[in-house]
PDB file of C-alpha atoms in Angstrom:
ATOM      1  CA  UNK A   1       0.000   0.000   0.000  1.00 54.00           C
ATOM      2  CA  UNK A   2       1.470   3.514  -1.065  1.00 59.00           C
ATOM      3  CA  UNK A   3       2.026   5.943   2.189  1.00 61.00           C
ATOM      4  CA  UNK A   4      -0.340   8.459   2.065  1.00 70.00           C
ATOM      5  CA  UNK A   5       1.719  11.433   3.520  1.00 75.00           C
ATOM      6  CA  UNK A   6       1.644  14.584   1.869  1.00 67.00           C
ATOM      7  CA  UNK A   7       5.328  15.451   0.866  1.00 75.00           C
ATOM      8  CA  UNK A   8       5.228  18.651  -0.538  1.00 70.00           C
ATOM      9  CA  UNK A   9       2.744  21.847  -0.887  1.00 67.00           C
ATOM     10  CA  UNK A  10       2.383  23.879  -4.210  1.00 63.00           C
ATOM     11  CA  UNK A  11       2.437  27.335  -4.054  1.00 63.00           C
ATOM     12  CA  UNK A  12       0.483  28.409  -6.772  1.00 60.00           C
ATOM     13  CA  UNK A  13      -3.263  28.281  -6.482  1.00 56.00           C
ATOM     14  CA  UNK A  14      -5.578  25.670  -8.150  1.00 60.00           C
ATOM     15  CA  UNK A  15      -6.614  26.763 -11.920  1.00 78.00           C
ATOM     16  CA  UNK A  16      -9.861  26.934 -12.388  1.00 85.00           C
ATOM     17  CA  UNK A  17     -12.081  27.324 -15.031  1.00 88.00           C
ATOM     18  CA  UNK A  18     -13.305  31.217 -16.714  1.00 91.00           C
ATOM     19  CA  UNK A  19     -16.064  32.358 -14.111  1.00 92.00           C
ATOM     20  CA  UNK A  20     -16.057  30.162 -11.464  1.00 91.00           C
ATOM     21  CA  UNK A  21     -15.726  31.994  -8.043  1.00 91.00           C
ATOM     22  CA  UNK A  22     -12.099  31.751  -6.878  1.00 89.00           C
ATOM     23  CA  UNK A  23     -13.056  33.297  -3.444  1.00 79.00           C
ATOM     24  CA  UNK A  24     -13.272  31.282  -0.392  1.00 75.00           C
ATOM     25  CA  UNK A  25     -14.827  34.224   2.130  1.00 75.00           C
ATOM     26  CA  UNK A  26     -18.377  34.543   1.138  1.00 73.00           C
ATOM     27  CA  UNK A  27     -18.931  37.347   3.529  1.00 74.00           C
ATOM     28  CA  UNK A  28     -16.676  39.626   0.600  1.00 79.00           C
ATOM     29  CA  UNK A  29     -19.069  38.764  -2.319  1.00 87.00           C
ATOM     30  CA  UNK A  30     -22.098  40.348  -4.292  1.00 90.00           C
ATOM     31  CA  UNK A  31     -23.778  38.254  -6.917  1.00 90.00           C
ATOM     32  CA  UNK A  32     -26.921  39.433  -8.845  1.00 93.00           C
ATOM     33  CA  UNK A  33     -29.195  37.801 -10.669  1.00 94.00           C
ATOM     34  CA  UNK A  34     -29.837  39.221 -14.592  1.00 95.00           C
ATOM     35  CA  UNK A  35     -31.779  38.069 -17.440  1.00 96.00           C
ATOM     36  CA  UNK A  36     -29.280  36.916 -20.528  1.00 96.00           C
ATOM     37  CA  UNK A  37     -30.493  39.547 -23.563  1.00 95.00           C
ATOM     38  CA  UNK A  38     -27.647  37.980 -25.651  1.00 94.00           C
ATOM     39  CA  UNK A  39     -25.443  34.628 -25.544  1.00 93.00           C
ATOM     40  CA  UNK A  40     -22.484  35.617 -22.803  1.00 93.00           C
ATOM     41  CA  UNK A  41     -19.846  33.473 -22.640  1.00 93.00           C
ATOM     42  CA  UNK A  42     -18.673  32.482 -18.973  1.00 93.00           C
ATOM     43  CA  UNK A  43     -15.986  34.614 -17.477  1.00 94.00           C
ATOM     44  CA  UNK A  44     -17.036  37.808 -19.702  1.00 95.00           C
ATOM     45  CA  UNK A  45     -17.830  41.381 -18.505  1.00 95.00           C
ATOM     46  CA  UNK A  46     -21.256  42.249 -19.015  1.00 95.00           C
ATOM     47  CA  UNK A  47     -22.969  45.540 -18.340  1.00 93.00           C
ATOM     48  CA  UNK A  48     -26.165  45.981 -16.112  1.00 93.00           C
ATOM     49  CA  UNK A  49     -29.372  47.731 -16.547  1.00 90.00           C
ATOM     50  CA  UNK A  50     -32.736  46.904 -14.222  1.00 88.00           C
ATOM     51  CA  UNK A  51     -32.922  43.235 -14.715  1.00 92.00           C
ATOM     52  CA  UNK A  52     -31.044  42.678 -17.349  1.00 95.00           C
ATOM     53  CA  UNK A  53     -27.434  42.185 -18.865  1.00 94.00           C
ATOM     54  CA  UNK A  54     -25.517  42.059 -21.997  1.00 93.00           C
ATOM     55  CA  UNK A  55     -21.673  42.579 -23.194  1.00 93.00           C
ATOM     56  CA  UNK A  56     -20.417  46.367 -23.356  1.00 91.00           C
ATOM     57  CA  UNK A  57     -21.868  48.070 -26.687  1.00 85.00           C
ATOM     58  CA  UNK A  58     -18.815  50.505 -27.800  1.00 81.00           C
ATOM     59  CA  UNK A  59     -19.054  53.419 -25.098  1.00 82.00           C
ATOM     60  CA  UNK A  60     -16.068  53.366 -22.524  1.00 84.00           C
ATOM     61  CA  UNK A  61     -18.546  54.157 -19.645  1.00 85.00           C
ATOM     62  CA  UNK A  62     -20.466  51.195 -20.250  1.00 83.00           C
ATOM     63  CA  UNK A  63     -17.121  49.770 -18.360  1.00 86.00           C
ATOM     64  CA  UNK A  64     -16.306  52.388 -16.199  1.00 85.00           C
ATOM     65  CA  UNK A  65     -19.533  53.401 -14.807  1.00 87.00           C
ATOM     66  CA  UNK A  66     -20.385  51.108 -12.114  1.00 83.00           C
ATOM     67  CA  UNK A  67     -22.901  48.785 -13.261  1.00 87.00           C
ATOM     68  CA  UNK A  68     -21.175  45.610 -14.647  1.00 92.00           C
ATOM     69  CA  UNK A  69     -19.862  42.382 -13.241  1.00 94.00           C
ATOM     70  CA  UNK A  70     -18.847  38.936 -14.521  1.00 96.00           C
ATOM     71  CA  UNK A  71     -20.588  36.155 -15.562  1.00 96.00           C
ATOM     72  CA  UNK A  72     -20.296  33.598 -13.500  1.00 94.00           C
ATOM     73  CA  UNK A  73     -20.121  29.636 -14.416  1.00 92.00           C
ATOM     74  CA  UNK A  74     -23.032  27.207 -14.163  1.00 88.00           C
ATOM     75  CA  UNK A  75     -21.496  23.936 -14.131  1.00 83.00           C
ATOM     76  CA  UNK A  76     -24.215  22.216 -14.764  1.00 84.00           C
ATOM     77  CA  UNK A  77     -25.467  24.141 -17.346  1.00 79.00           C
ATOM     78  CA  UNK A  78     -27.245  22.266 -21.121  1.00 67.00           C
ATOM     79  CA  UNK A  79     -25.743  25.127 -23.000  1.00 65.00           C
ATOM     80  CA  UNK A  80     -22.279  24.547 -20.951  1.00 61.00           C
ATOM     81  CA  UNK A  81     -19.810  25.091 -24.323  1.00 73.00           C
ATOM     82  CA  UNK A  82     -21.505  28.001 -25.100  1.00 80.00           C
ATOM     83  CA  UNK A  83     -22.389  30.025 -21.524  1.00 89.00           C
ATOM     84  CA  UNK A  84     -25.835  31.381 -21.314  1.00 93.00           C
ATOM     85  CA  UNK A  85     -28.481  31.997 -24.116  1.00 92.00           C
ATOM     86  CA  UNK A  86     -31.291  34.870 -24.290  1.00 94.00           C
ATOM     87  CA  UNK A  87     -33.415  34.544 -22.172  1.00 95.00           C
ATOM     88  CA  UNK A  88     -31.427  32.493 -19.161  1.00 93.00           C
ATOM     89  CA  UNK A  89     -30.977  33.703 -15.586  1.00 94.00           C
ATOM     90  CA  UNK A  90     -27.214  34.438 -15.088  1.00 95.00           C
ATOM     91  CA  UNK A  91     -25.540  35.506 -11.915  1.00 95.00           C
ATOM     92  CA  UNK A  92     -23.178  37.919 -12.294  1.00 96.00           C
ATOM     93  CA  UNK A  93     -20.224  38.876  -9.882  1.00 94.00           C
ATOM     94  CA  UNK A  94     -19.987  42.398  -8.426  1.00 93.00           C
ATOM     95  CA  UNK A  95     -17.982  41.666  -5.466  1.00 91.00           C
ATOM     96  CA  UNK A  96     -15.256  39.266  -4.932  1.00 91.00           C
ATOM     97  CA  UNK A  97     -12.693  37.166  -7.149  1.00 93.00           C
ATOM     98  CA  UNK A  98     -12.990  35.255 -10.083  1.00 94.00           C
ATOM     99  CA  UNK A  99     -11.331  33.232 -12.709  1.00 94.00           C
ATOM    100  CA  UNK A 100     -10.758  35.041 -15.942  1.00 94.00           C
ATOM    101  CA  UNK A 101      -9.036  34.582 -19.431  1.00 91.00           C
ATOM    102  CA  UNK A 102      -7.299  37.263 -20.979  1.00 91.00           C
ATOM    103  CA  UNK A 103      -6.244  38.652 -24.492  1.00 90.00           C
ATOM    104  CA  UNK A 104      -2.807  38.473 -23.165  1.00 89.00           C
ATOM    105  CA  UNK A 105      -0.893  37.567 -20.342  1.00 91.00           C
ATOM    106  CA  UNK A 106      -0.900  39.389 -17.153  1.00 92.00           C
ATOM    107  CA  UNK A 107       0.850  38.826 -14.059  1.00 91.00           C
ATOM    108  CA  UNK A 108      -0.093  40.093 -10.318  1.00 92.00           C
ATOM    109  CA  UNK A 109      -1.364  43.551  -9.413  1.00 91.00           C
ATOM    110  CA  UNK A 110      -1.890  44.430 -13.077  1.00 92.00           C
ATOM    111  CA  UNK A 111      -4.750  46.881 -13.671  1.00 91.00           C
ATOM    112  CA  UNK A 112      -8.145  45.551 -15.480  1.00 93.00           C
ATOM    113  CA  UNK A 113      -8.606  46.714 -18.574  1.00 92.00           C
ATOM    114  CA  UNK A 114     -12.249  45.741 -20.123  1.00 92.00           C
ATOM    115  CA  UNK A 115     -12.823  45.350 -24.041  1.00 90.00           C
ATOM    116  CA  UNK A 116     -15.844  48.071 -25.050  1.00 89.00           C
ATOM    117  CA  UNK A 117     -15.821  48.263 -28.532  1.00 78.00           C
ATOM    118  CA  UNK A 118     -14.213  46.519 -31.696  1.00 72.00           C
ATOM    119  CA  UNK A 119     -11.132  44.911 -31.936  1.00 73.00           C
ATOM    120  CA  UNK A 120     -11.610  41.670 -30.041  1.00 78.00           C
ATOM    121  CA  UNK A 121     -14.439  39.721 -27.877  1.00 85.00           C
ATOM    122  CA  UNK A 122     -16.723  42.750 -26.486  1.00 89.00           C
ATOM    123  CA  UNK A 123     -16.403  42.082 -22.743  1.00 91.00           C
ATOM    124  CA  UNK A 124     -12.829  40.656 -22.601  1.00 92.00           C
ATOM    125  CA  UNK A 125     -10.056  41.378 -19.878  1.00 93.00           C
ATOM    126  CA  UNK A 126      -5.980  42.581 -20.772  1.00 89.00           C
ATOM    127  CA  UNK A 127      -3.634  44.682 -18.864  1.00 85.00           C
ATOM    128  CA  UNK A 128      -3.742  47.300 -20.619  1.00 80.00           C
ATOM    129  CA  UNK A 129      -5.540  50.000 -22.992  1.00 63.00           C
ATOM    130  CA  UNK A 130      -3.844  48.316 -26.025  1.00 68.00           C
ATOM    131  CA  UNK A 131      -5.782  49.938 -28.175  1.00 68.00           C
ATOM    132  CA  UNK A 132      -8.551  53.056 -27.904  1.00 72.00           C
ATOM    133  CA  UNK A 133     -11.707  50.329 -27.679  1.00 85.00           C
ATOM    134  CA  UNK A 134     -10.231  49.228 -23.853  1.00 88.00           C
ATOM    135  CA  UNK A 135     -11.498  51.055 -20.785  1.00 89.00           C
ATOM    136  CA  UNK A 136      -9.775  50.565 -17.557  1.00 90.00           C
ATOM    137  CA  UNK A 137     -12.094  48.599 -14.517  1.00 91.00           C
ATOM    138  CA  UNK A 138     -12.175  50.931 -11.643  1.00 91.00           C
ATOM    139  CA  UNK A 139     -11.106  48.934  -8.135  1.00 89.00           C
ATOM    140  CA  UNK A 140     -10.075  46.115  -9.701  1.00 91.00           C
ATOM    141  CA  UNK A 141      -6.694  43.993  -9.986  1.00 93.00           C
ATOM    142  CA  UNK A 142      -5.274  40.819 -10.703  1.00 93.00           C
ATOM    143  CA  UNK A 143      -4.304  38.758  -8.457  1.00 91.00           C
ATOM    144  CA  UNK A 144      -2.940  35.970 -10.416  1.00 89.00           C
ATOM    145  CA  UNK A 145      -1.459  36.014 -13.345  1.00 89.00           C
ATOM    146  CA  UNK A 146      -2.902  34.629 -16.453  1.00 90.00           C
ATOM    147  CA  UNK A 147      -3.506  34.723 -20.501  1.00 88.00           C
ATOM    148  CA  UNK A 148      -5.044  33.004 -23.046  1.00 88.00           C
ATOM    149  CA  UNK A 149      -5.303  29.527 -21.741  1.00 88.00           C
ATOM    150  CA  UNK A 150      -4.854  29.746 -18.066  1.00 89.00           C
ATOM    151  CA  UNK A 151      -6.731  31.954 -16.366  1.00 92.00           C
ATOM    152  CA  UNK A 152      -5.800  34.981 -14.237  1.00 92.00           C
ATOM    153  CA  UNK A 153      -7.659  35.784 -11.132  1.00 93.00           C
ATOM    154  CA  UNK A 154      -9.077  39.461 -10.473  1.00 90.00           C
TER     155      UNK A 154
END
């Protein structure tokens, strides 16, 4: 029988997947609950407005104004490759950390830039402006590097 004794200790956290919580302390986080009004991905910024959300539509302030969050992941979700269709009920994260990819890579303390116009995926996170159609996220960093493939935390 192998010896079960743990023999070392990774420092790096778990990766998880694009909009699954990476938060432990549930007293630090705000989810909503908003009516899909177009298919969002998992892991994507979306913009707010009553009961309803969709990705940013080309305005700077739809990212820096206070009323977005993320989409969170529904694991057990039909429409799991795709994220959530018109029409679904999607939580989306105000408060707290989560698992994101990125256009590029990013490494810790980085600020959040959001995606807002063309260019790219409408919603998207990178590390910087990049280009005029990225808006910055106010109060928000990463803290763990990412890219493409392996998410960053923020």
């Amino acid at each position: 029988m192998a010896d079960p004794t743990q023999t070392s200790v990774s420092l790096n956290a778990a990766t998880g997947l694009p909009g699954e919580l990476a938060d432990s302390n549930l007293d630090d986080v705000k989810i909503d609950s908003m009516i899909a009004t177009e298919t969002l991905p998992f892991g994507i910024f979306v913009i707010t407005a009553e009961h309803t959300c969709s990705l940013p539509d080309g305005a700077s302030t739809d990212v820096t104004n206070g009323r977005g969050g993320i989409v969170l992941r529904d694991p057990v979700k039909a429409t799991a490759g795709v994220g959530y269709v018109v029409g679904d009920v999607v939580p989306v994260l105000r408060k707290g950390r989560v698992f994101v990819l990125t256009e590029e890579d990013v490494t810790y303390d980085d600020s959040v830039y959001v995606r807002y116009g063309a260019g790219g995926t409408a919603g998207s996170f990178g590390d910087d402006a990049g280009t005029s159609e990225r808006a910055i996220l106010p109060n928000s960093r990463y803290r763990y590097g990412g890219g493409t493939t392996n998410p960053a935390v923020l």
